[in-house]
Tab-separated table of C-alpha atoms in Angstrom:
chain	number	residue	atom	x	y	z
A	496	MET	CA	0.000	0.000	0.000
A	497	GLU	CA	1.323	3.376	-0.955
A	498	GLN	CA	2.094	5.701	1.939
A	499	LYS	CA	-0.226	8.687	2.033
A	500	ALA	CA	0.972	12.245	2.467
A	501	ASN	CA	0.040	13.924	5.756
A	502	ILE	CA	-1.830	17.105	6.674
A	503	GLU	CA	-0.896	19.227	9.709
A	504	VAL	CA	-2.867	22.231	10.902
A	505	CYS	CA	-1.091	25.188	12.518
A	506	LEU	CA	-3.560	27.198	14.616
A	507	SER	CA	-1.429	30.316	15.211
A	508	PRO	CA	1.748	31.921	13.803
A	509	LEU	CA	3.315	31.387	17.255
A	510	LEU	CA	3.004	27.619	16.747
A	511	PHE	CA	4.443	27.560	13.217
A	512	SER	CA	8.061	27.086	14.292
A	513	LEU	CA	7.075	23.786	15.970
A	514	LEU	CA	6.503	22.311	12.508
A	515	LYS	CA	9.034	21.520	9.787
A	516	LYS	CA	8.070	23.354	6.612
A	517	GLU	CA	10.841	21.952	4.410
A	518	ALA	CA	9.688	19.640	1.599
A	519	LYS	CA	6.080	20.506	2.366
A	520	VAL	CA	3.258	22.539	0.872
A	521	VAL	CA	2.156	25.421	3.102
A	522	VAL	CA	-1.316	26.877	2.553
A	523	VAL	CA	-1.590	30.319	4.147
A	524	ILE	CA	-5.100	31.076	5.417
A	525	ASP	CA	-6.352	34.496	6.475
A	526	ILE	CA	-10.027	34.373	5.562
A	527	LEU	CA	-10.881	37.816	7.020
A	528	ARG	CA	-9.447	39.167	4.828
A	529	ALA	CA	-5.882	39.030	3.432
A	530	THR	CA	-6.000	35.741	1.535
A	531	SER	CA	-9.521	36.463	0.259
A	532	THR	CA	-8.270	39.852	-0.966
A	533	ILE	CA	-5.207	38.378	-2.671
A	534	CYS	CA	-7.339	35.774	-4.474
A	535	THR	CA	-9.787	38.455	-5.610
A	536	ALA	CA	-7.110	40.840	-6.875
A	537	LEU	CA	-5.496	38.100	-8.948
A	538	PHE	CA	-8.829	36.746	-10.195
A	539	ASN	CA	-9.713	40.264	-11.344
A	540	GLY	CA	-6.554	40.602	-13.384
A	541	ALA	CA	-3.734	41.858	-11.134
A	542	GLN	CA	-0.321	40.985	-12.609
A	543	TYR	CA	0.912	39.858	-9.218
A	544	VAL	CA	0.715	40.696	-5.506
A	545	ILE	CA	3.721	41.510	-3.308
A	546	PRO	CA	3.104	40.761	0.391
A	547	VAL	CA	5.163	42.989	2.694
A	548	GLU	CA	5.390	43.168	6.472
A	549	THR	CA	5.518	46.900	7.190
A	550	THR	CA	3.870	50.055	5.871
A	551	GLU	CA	7.370	51.540	5.310
A	552	GLU	CA	8.299	48.605	3.070
A	553	CYS	CA	5.012	49.047	1.237
A	554	LEU	CA	5.651	52.725	0.459
A	555	LYS	CA	9.003	51.906	-1.185
A	556	TYR	CA	7.165	50.338	-4.127
A	557	LYS	CA	5.510	53.636	-5.203
A	558	GLY	CA	5.207	53.835	-9.008
A	559	GLU	CA	2.889	53.757	-11.982
A	560	GLY	CA	0.593	50.760	-12.150
A	561	ILE	CA	1.328	49.826	-8.562
A	562	LEU	CA	-1.383	49.945	-5.886
A	563	LEU	CA	-0.100	50.353	-2.357
A	564	ALA	CA	-2.437	48.854	0.227
A	565	ALA	CA	-2.107	48.694	3.998
A	566	GLU	CA	-4.418	47.490	6.735
A	567	ARG	CA	-3.906	47.721	10.481
A	568	ASN	CA	-6.439	46.671	13.117
A	569	GLY	CA	-9.099	46.016	10.513
A	570	GLN	CA	-8.962	49.456	8.854
A	571	ILE	CA	-7.048	51.200	6.045
A	572	ALA	CA	-3.735	52.330	7.567
A	573	GLU	CA	-3.077	56.056	7.859
A	574	GLY	CA	-1.611	57.583	4.728
A	575	PHE	CA	-2.918	54.859	2.410
A	576	GLU	CA	-5.763	54.914	-0.113
A	577	HIS	CA	-6.203	51.178	-0.323
A	578	GLY	CA	-6.747	48.596	2.393
A	579	ASN	CA	-7.632	44.962	2.888
A	580	SER	CA	-11.166	44.854	1.506
A	581	PRO	CA	-11.501	42.329	-1.332
A	582	LEU	CA	-14.392	44.381	-2.727
A	583	GLU	CA	-12.005	47.275	-3.466
A	584	TYR	CA	-10.165	45.210	-6.053
A	585	THR	CA	-12.616	45.225	-8.954
A	586	PRO	CA	-11.288	44.633	-12.484
A	587	GLU	CA	-11.528	48.413	-13.085
A	588	THR	CA	-9.155	49.050	-10.178
A	589	ILE	CA	-6.698	46.189	-10.372
A	590	LYS	CA	-6.515	44.762	-13.929
A	591	ASP	CA	-2.886	44.631	-15.181
A	592	ASN	CA	-1.728	46.456	-12.065
A	593	VAL	CA	0.513	45.257	-9.240
A	594	LEU	CA	-0.777	45.149	-5.665
A	595	VAL	CA	1.656	45.662	-2.775
A	596	LEU	CA	-0.131	44.632	0.401
A	597	THR	CA	0.601	44.683	4.120
A	598	THR	CA	-1.957	43.435	6.646
A	599	THR	CA	-2.119	42.723	10.373
A	600	ASN	CA	-1.846	38.958	10.052
A	601	GLY	CA	-1.849	37.253	6.655
A	602	THR	CA	1.057	38.876	4.850
A	603	LYS	CA	3.412	38.090	7.764
A	604	CYS	CA	2.529	34.398	7.471
A	605	LEU	CA	3.324	34.330	3.755
A	606	ARG	CA	6.835	35.500	4.586
A	607	MET	CA	7.143	33.010	7.461
A	608	ALA	CA	6.369	30.159	5.075
A	609	GLU	CA	9.501	30.869	2.996
A	610	GLY	CA	11.513	27.684	2.623
A	611	ALA	CA	8.544	25.418	1.975
A	612	ASP	CA	8.400	23.633	-1.384
A	613	HIS	CA	5.157	25.375	-2.335
A	614	ILE	CA	3.366	28.291	-0.677
A	615	LEU	CA	-0.299	28.555	-1.672
A	616	VAL	CA	-2.975	31.118	-0.847
A	617	GLY	CA	-6.216	29.622	0.479
A	618	SER	CA	-9.672	31.101	1.015
A	619	PHE	CA	-13.254	29.900	0.836
A	620	LEU	CA	-13.402	31.674	-2.556
A	621	ASN	CA	-11.002	29.117	-4.042
A	622	LEU	CA	-11.510	26.161	-1.657
A	623	ASN	CA	-12.083	23.468	-4.303
A	624	ALA	CA	-9.176	24.678	-6.403
A	625	VAL	CA	-6.813	24.509	-3.401
A	626	VAL	CA	-8.021	20.998	-2.550
A	627	GLN	CA	-7.481	19.819	-6.139
A	628	LYS	CA	-4.007	21.367	-6.190
A	629	LEU	CA	-3.055	19.590	-2.943
A	630	LYS	CA	-4.206	16.264	-4.427
A	631	GLU	CA	-2.085	16.873	-7.526
A	632	LEU	CA	1.019	17.829	-5.548
A	633	ASN	CA	0.493	14.861	-3.173
A	634	GLN	CA	3.073	16.147	-0.671
A	635	ASP	CA	2.852	16.700	3.085
A	636	VAL	CA	0.801	19.807	3.821
A	637	ILE	CA	0.688	22.457	6.553
A	638	LEU	CA	-2.566	24.419	6.697
A	639	PHE	CA	-1.304	27.644	8.282
A	640	CYS	CA	-4.004	29.701	10.023
A	641	ALA	CA	-2.983	33.338	10.354
A	642	GLY	CA	-5.266	33.987	13.331
A	643	TRP	CA	-5.628	37.452	14.825
A	644	LYS	CA	-2.464	38.928	16.342
A	645	ASP	CA	-1.146	35.423	17.003
A	646	GLN	CA	-4.396	34.283	18.655
A	647	PHE	CA	-6.408	31.294	17.459
A	648	ASN	CA	-9.355	32.298	15.314
A	649	LEU	CA	-12.479	30.567	14.201
A	650	GLU	CA	-12.792	31.419	10.516
A	651	ASP	CA	-9.269	30.314	9.544
A	652	THR	CA	-9.646	27.106	11.549
A	653	LEU	CA	-12.982	26.353	9.871
A	654	PHE	CA	-11.357	26.696	6.453
A	655	ALA	CA	-8.520	24.371	7.520
A	656	GLY	CA	-11.173	21.932	8.737
A	657	ALA	CA	-12.950	22.073	5.382
A	658	VAL	CA	-9.724	21.185	3.565
A	659	VAL	CA	-8.981	18.304	5.963
A	660	ASP	CA	-12.504	17.002	5.507
A	661	MET	CA	-12.263	17.115	1.717
A	662	LEU	CA	-8.900	15.324	1.746
A	663	LYS	CA	-9.698	12.765	4.446
A	664	TYR	CA	-9.508	9.769	2.095
A	665	ASP	CA	-6.392	10.898	0.248
A	666	PHE	CA	-4.197	12.106	3.124
A	667	THR	CA	-3.516	11.119	6.708
A	668	PHE	CA	-4.041	13.724	9.436
A	669	ASP	CA	-2.640	12.355	12.659
A	670	ASN	CA	-2.377	15.573	14.648
A	671	ASP	CA	-4.903	16.885	17.141
A	672	ALA	CA	-5.229	20.324	15.521
A	673	ALA	CA	-6.297	18.785	12.191
A	674	PHE	CA	-8.774	16.501	13.958
A	675	ALA	CA	-10.261	19.413	15.921
A	676	ALA	CA	-10.440	21.735	12.898
A	677	ARG	CA	-12.248	19.060	10.908
A	678	GLN	CA	-14.700	18.379	13.752
A	679	LEU	CA	-15.472	22.080	14.036
A	680	TYR	CA	-16.082	22.354	10.310
A	681	VAL	CA	-18.185	19.208	10.018
A	682	ASN	CA	-20.411	20.308	12.896
A	683	THR	CA	-20.772	23.784	11.384
A	684	ASP	CA	-21.907	22.296	8.109
A	685	GLU	CA	-24.149	24.715	6.223
A	686	HIS	CA	-24.150	27.378	8.928
A	687	LEU	CA	-20.793	29.000	8.250
A	688	MET	CA	-22.041	32.589	8.420
A	689	GLU	CA	-23.953	31.961	11.648
A	690	VAL	CA	-20.920	30.446	13.363
A	691	VAL	CA	-18.538	33.109	12.128
A	692	LYS	CA	-20.905	35.734	13.549
A	693	PHE	CA	-19.813	34.471	16.979
A	694	SER	CA	-16.157	35.051	16.145
A	695	SER	CA	-14.283	37.919	17.721
A	696	HIS	CA	-13.006	39.103	14.353
A	697	TYR	CA	-16.541	39.377	13.001
A	698	GLN	CA	-17.398	41.554	15.997
A	699	ARG	CA	-14.305	43.642	15.338
A	700	LEU	CA	-14.871	44.068	11.605
A	701	SER	CA	-18.607	44.616	11.795
A	702	LYS	CA	-17.923	47.698	13.926
A	703	HIS	CA	-16.074	49.059	10.886
A	704	GLY	CA	-19.096	48.455	8.673
A	705	VAL	CA	-17.614	45.707	6.534
A	706	THR	CA	-20.234	42.987	6.895
A	707	LYS	CA	-20.452	42.874	3.070
A	708	ASP	CA	-16.765	41.947	3.019
A	709	ILE	CA	-17.402	39.129	5.466
A	710	GLU	CA	-20.323	37.703	3.495
A	711	TYR	CA	-18.168	37.806	0.382
A	712	CYS	CA	-15.179	36.148	2.129
A	713	LEU	CA	-17.389	33.245	3.234
A	714	SER	CA	-18.777	32.550	-0.243
A	715	THR	CA	-17.394	29.254	-1.446
A	716	ASN	CA	-15.808	28.272	-4.762
A	717	VAL	CA	-16.413	31.423	-6.761
A	718	MET	CA	-13.039	31.139	-8.504
A	719	SER	CA	-10.816	28.237	-9.505
A	720	ILE	CA	-7.408	29.893	-9.230
A	721	VAL	CA	-4.643	28.853	-6.810
A	722	PRO	CA	-2.308	31.774	-6.097
A	723	PHE	CA	1.234	30.801	-5.086
A	724	LEU	CA	4.228	32.715	-3.765
A	725	ASP	CA	7.200	32.422	-6.130
A	726	LYS	CA	10.913	32.634	-5.321
A	727	ASP	CA	10.895	36.398	-5.986
A	728	MET	CA	8.231	36.838	-3.290
A	729	LYS	CA	5.532	37.619	-5.821
A	730	ILE	CA	2.130	35.980	-5.573
A	731	LYS	CA	0.900	34.853	-8.989
A	732	ILE	CA	-1.573	32.447	-10.524
A	733	SER	CA	0.634	31.153	-13.354
B	1005	MET	CA	-27.574	44.215	34.966
B	1006	GLU	CA	-24.456	43.012	36.697
B	1007	GLN	CA	-21.432	42.533	34.456
B	1008	LYS	CA	-20.450	38.891	34.147
B	1009	ALA	CA	-16.906	37.634	34.542
B	1010	ASN	CA	-15.265	36.306	31.372
B	1011	ILE	CA	-13.645	32.992	30.404
B	1012	GLU	CA	-10.668	32.783	28.055
B	1013	VAL	CA	-9.171	29.557	26.771
B	1014	CYS	CA	-5.431	29.291	26.100
B	1015	LEU	CA	-4.740	26.418	23.692
B	1016	SER	CA	-0.955	26.193	24.118
B	1017	PRO	CA	1.739	27.430	26.529
B	1018	LEU	CA	3.170	29.425	23.599
B	1019	LEU	CA	-0.044	31.478	23.502
B	1020	PHE	CA	-0.209	32.149	27.250
B	1021	SER	CA	1.803	35.375	27.145
B	1022	LEU	CA	-0.850	36.898	24.846
B	1023	LEU	CA	-3.246	36.920	27.799
B	1024	LYS	CA	-3.123	38.985	30.977
B	1025	LYS	CA	-3.133	36.678	33.987
B	1026	GLU	CA	-3.204	39.399	36.650
B	1027	ALA	CA	-6.410	39.592	38.717
B	1028	LYS	CA	-7.630	36.371	37.111
B	1029	VAL	CA	-8.117	32.736	38.034
B	1030	VAL	CA	-5.926	30.383	35.985
B	1031	VAL	CA	-6.971	26.730	35.753
B	1032	VAL	CA	-4.046	24.581	34.616
B	1033	ILE	CA	-5.150	21.569	32.549
B	1034	ASP	CA	-2.960	18.604	31.644
B	1035	ILE	CA	-5.428	15.741	31.493
B	1036	LEU	CA	-2.909	13.121	30.334
B	1037	ARG	CA	-1.614	13.101	32.992
B	1038	ALA	CA	-0.045	15.736	35.273
B	1039	THR	CA	-3.141	17.446	36.617
B	1040	SER	CA	-4.975	14.121	36.971
B	1041	THR	CA	-1.984	12.792	38.903
B	1042	ILE	CA	-1.805	15.844	41.187
B	1043	CYS	CA	-5.522	15.583	41.983
B	1044	THR	CA	-5.193	11.884	42.728
B	1045	ALA	CA	-2.148	12.266	44.990
B	1046	LEU	CA	-3.887	14.957	47.056
B	1047	PHE	CA	-7.179	13.063	47.156
B	1048	ASN	CA	-5.298	10.030	48.468
B	1049	GLY	CA	-3.754	11.987	51.301
B	1050	ALA	CA	-0.565	13.671	50.094
B	1051	GLN	CA	0.351	16.637	52.314
B	1052	TYR	CA	1.106	18.761	49.266
B	1053	VAL	CA	2.646	18.585	45.785
B	1054	ILE	CA	5.599	20.678	44.624
B	1055	PRO	CA	5.681	21.160	40.847
B	1056	VAL	CA	9.200	21.664	39.494
B	1057	GLU	CA	10.485	22.213	35.985
B	1058	THR	CA	13.638	20.083	35.812
B	1059	THR	CA	14.747	16.666	37.033
B	1060	GLU	CA	17.757	18.355	38.714
B	1061	GLU	CA	15.436	20.604	40.717
B	1062	CYS	CA	13.360	17.549	41.651
B	1063	LEU	CA	16.363	15.643	43.011
B	1064	LYS	CA	17.229	18.517	45.390
B	1065	TYR	CA	14.161	17.680	47.489
B	1066	LYS	CA	15.458	14.227	48.505
B	1067	GLY	CA	14.397	13.364	52.056
B	1068	GLU	CA	12.202	11.222	54.257
B	1069	GLY	CA	8.523	11.284	53.413
B	1070	ILE	CA	9.196	12.919	50.055
B	1071	LEU	CA	8.447	11.126	46.797
B	1072	LEU	CA	10.452	12.339	43.836
B	1073	ALA	CA	8.647	11.816	40.540
B	1074	ALA	CA	9.723	12.678	37.011
B	1075	GLU	CA	8.222	12.028	33.618
B	1076	ARG	CA	9.701	12.773	30.218
B	1077	ASN	CA	8.139	11.852	26.879
B	1078	GLY	CA	5.392	9.845	28.534
B	1079	GLN	CA	7.674	7.566	30.596
B	1080	ILE	CA	9.351	7.592	34.027
B	1081	ALA	CA	12.548	9.642	33.621
B	1082	GLU	CA	15.870	7.845	34.011
B	1083	GLY	CA	17.052	7.595	37.601
B	1084	PHE	CA	13.561	7.984	39.111
B	1085	GLU	CA	11.297	5.431	40.748
B	1086	HIS	CA	8.084	7.398	40.335
B	1087	GLY	CA	6.533	8.956	37.259
B	1088	ASN	CA	3.367	10.597	36.068
B	1089	SER	CA	0.851	7.762	36.401
B	1090	PRO	CA	-2.049	8.705	38.693
B	1091	LEU	CA	-2.508	5.014	39.509
B	1092	GLU	CA	0.890	4.956	41.250
B	1093	TYR	CA	-0.336	7.304	43.935
B	1094	THR	CA	-2.537	5.027	46.038
B	1095	PRO	CA	-3.162	5.943	49.694
B	1096	GLU	CA	-0.558	3.324	50.678
B	1097	THR	CA	2.089	5.142	48.643
B	1098	ILE	CA	1.259	8.774	49.134
B	1099	LYS	CA	-0.693	9.340	52.384
B	1100	ASP	CA	0.968	12.043	54.532
B	1101	ASN	CA	3.890	12.206	52.122
B	1102	VAL	CA	5.013	15.063	49.892
B	1103	LEU	CA	5.155	14.623	46.115
B	1104	VAL	CA	7.731	16.563	44.086
B	1105	LEU	CA	6.768	16.250	40.439
B	1106	THR	CA	8.239	17.295	37.111
B	1107	THR	CA	6.493	16.424	33.846
B	1108	THR	CA	6.862	17.244	30.144
B	1109	ASN	CA	4.046	19.771	30.031
B	1110	GLY	CA	1.822	20.386	33.033
B	1111	THR	CA	4.253	21.350	35.773
B	1112	LYS	CA	5.798	24.030	33.531
B	1113	CYS	CA	2.372	25.635	33.088
B	1114	LEU	CA	1.766	25.797	36.850
B	1115	ARG	CA	4.932	27.861	37.161
B	1116	MET	CA	3.991	30.050	34.174
B	1117	ALA	CA	0.697	30.921	35.875
B	1118	GLU	CA	2.501	32.608	38.803
B	1119	GLY	CA	1.111	36.097	39.275
B	1120	ALA	CA	-2.524	35.145	38.801
B	1121	ASP	CA	-4.901	35.693	41.729
B	1122	HIS	CA	-5.703	31.988	41.985
B	1123	ILE	CA	-4.045	29.018	40.291
B	1124	LEU	CA	-6.224	25.903	40.267
B	1125	VAL	CA	-5.592	22.350	39.092
B	1126	GLY	CA	-8.261	20.965	36.759
B	1127	SER	CA	-8.970	17.453	35.503
B	1128	PHE	CA	-12.030	15.430	34.548
B	1129	LEU	CA	-11.676	13.755	37.944
B	1130	ASN	CA	-12.647	17.010	39.700
B	1131	LEU	CA	-14.558	18.782	36.894
B	1132	ASN	CA	-17.674	19.677	38.904
B	1133	ALA	CA	-15.647	20.867	41.866
B	1134	VAL	CA	-13.585	23.181	39.631
B	1135	VAL	CA	-16.750	24.569	38.027
B	1136	GLN	CA	-18.316	25.257	41.438
B	1137	LYS	CA	-15.133	26.953	42.635
B	1138	LEU	CA	-15.061	29.216	39.562
B	1139	LYS	CA	-18.677	30.216	40.215
B	1140	GLU	CA	-17.829	31.063	43.819
B	1141	LEU	CA	-14.756	33.098	42.916
B	1142	ASN	CA	-16.700	34.869	40.125
B	1143	GLN	CA	-13.544	36.382	38.622
B	1144	ASP	CA	-12.231	36.367	35.058
B	1145	VAL	CA	-10.824	32.946	34.200
B	1146	ILE	CA	-8.123	31.568	31.926
B	1147	LEU	CA	-8.448	27.858	31.143
B	1148	PHE	CA	-4.818	27.030	30.402
B	1149	CYS	CA	-4.327	23.896	28.280
B	1150	ALA	CA	-0.847	22.450	28.709
B	1151	GLY	CA	-0.869	20.675	25.351
B	1152	TRP	CA	1.986	18.445	24.270
B	1153	LYS	CA	5.374	20.131	23.868
B	1154	ASP	CA	3.629	23.435	23.147
B	1155	GLN	CA	1.317	21.883	20.556
B	1156	PHE	CA	-2.456	22.039	20.744
B	1157	ASN	CA	-3.982	18.853	22.121
B	1158	LEU	CA	-7.429	17.391	22.092
B	1159	GLU	CA	-7.964	16.137	25.652
B	1160	ASP	CA	-7.030	19.401	27.384
B	1161	THR	CA	-9.177	21.385	24.948
B	1162	LEU	CA	-12.137	19.069	25.545
B	1163	PHE	CA	-11.864	19.646	29.278
B	1164	ALA	CA	-11.726	23.421	28.734
B	1165	GLY	CA	-14.802	23.083	26.540
B	1166	ALA	CA	-16.631	21.174	29.263
B	1167	VAL	CA	-15.940	23.970	31.756
B	1168	VAL	CA	-17.062	26.659	29.298
B	1169	ASP	CA	-20.232	24.710	28.594
B	1170	MET	CA	-21.027	24.321	32.286
B	1171	LEU	CA	-20.442	28.032	32.937
B	1172	LYS	CA	-22.134	29.371	29.811
B	1173	TYR	CA	-24.968	31.079	31.696
B	1174	ASP	CA	-22.797	32.523	34.474
B	1175	PHE	CA	-19.830	33.833	32.489
B	1176	THR	CA	-19.214	35.447	29.117
B	1177	PHE	CA	-16.785	33.768	26.721
B	1178	ASP	CA	-16.140	36.128	23.850
B	1179	ASN	CA	-12.984	34.590	22.452
B	1180	ASP	CA	-12.753	32.175	19.557
B	1181	ALA	CA	-10.752	29.553	21.460
B	1182	ALA	CA	-13.456	29.254	24.145
B	1183	PHE	CA	-16.162	29.027	21.496
B	1184	ALA	CA	-14.252	26.318	19.601
B	1185	ALA	CA	-13.398	24.324	22.742
B	1186	ARG	CA	-17.042	24.334	23.796
B	1187	GLN	CA	-18.214	23.260	20.319
B	1188	LEU	CA	-15.739	20.397	20.326
B	1189	TYR	CA	-16.882	19.250	23.749
B	1190	VAL	CA	-20.609	19.567	23.037
B	1191	ASN	CA	-20.275	17.552	19.837
B	1192	THR	CA	-18.236	14.898	21.616
B	1193	ASP	CA	-20.897	14.487	24.266
B	1194	GLU	CA	-20.838	10.992	25.712
B	1195	HIS	CA	-18.054	9.731	23.475
B	1196	LEU	CA	-15.067	11.193	25.265
B	1197	MET	CA	-12.969	8.025	25.222
B	1198	GLU	CA	-13.696	7.389	21.557
B	1199	VAL	CA	-12.641	10.894	20.558
B	1200	VAL	CA	-9.550	10.881	22.744
B	1201	LYS	CA	-8.521	7.614	21.075
B	1202	PHE	CA	-7.922	9.710	17.940
B	1203	SER	CA	-5.581	12.024	19.801
B	1204	SER	CA	-1.867	11.885	19.183
B	1205	HIS	CA	-1.127	11.678	22.909
B	1206	TYR	CA	-3.329	8.592	23.259
B	1207	GLN	CA	-1.350	6.980	20.452
B	1208	ARG	CA	1.873	7.978	22.197
B	1209	LEU	CA	0.869	6.770	25.663
B	1210	SER	CA	-0.818	3.583	24.535
B	1211	LYS	CA	2.523	2.472	23.091
B	1212	HIS	CA	3.822	2.636	26.669
B	1213	GLY	CA	0.994	0.410	27.865
B	1214	VAL	CA	-0.835	2.960	29.968
B	1215	THR	CA	-4.355	2.694	28.555
B	1216	LYS	CA	-5.595	2.091	32.120
B	1217	ASP	CA	-4.210	5.507	33.051
B	1218	ILE	CA	-6.080	7.090	30.177
B	1219	GLU	CA	-9.393	5.474	31.089
B	1220	TYR	CA	-8.928	6.659	34.646
B	1221	CYS	CA	-7.993	10.207	33.594
B	1222	LEU	CA	-11.200	10.469	31.549
B	1223	SER	CA	-13.480	9.397	34.391
B	1224	THR	CA	-15.539	12.348	35.494
B	1225	ASN	CA	-16.270	13.732	38.977
B	1226	VAL	CA	-14.738	11.036	41.112
B	1227	MET	CA	-13.491	13.565	43.659
B	1228	SER	CA	-14.693	16.966	44.844
B	1229	ILE	CA	-11.375	18.591	45.733
B	1230	VAL	CA	-9.908	21.694	44.052
B	1231	PRO	CA	-6.130	21.748	44.384
B	1232	PHE	CA	-4.549	25.219	44.254
B	1233	LEU	CA	-0.998	26.495	44.047
B	1234	ASP	CA	-0.134	28.655	47.067
B	1235	LYS	CA	2.417	31.476	47.322
B	1236	ASP	CA	5.117	29.018	48.448
B	1237	MET	CA	4.636	27.056	45.213
B	1238	LYS	CA	2.998	24.164	46.992
B	1239	ILE	CA	-0.181	22.595	45.635
B	1240	LYS	CA	-2.673	21.907	48.402
B	1241	ILE	CA	-6.365	21.303	48.890
B	1242	SER	CA	-6.857	23.408	52.005
């Protein structure tokens, strides 16, 4: 019998160093909203996305055809015109342009994953496409939940659980975090929006009037792209 | 309306520093097996338990009426006669004696909790008693899961979820980890042993032939004591 590849789930950036990323596929997950935004920008025609850690680093990229976007604490950072709302990045805004993005959680995780064989960008928007890609690659996987300021969060864990559930026959998942994430997802079932309404990040974001963003970020399989981070630290779809 | 006290759940020692422990009650949870062992030793008549971090520190306590116990990687540490099995600490062995204990996960967390208003020892064995004590104290609570080598684990999280579920009308719990722990517990319901059999620590311990320990550690409400860590770093029941 052929040995199956394994899935691990990392519930917080603080726990990522406990896992070996080498020779693995890392899927970075920041449902509200960085990875949903990156998927949307690329789906709507962005050339590529550059994830950066600081607003200073972001500003260095100033130039024609480049959109500088920064989010801190759920809002557009001071001095920036663009933030972390996926709904900002319509084809009219982003087509053929480059997006340079820094966010509170997700972009940091993309940089932390450096050294893995493949670094993919996961969101409910491209759930099926990510699952298919993981089957094709057939390598050990880390589902890396960005969380909120290093804390566990519900929406990223639910996405990780969805992936584990969809790959349960093709991969092993012998770690407690993967088991728990899958249980949470399976018991949530069709009520994703209702459960996420309990989450602390929903409470935080809804104060900023972005419930439309959240509804959008929880819509499933609206695009079949799988963004990946290349060696030049650019996120592309091909 | 009176403001309710709040419950937070900490899923790994690496996440503990994200929370403020001051003016709170911290319940340390290491179901397999440190906190179950501490409860059992005190229930069976130990004078007190001293949790220490290293085997060297443990050996310093050598003396009459003092049992030195050390566990590493699920087994009795080299050079020690006693380990981390609750079933070792029968009244015949432990009554009126002092237990000095170092384990892979749980004893470290007891020391990390220093500075909290109250530090309690929780296990399924004394679940109801812990819940009653938290109601009496009516202060903000951190349910501190010891995990396994800083990783998330299932059995500690399930216990935290049980406490959250039992206190859901008396406390608020507005953090995602508490919500998730409770969901996991509620969906597990009567099948605790079956679910814990999936856990990585069960797999690890069962290789060492301690399935009897595990069954014992998952038995609920067999004692009504609430061990606490006092200012002299001794764990007592009164």
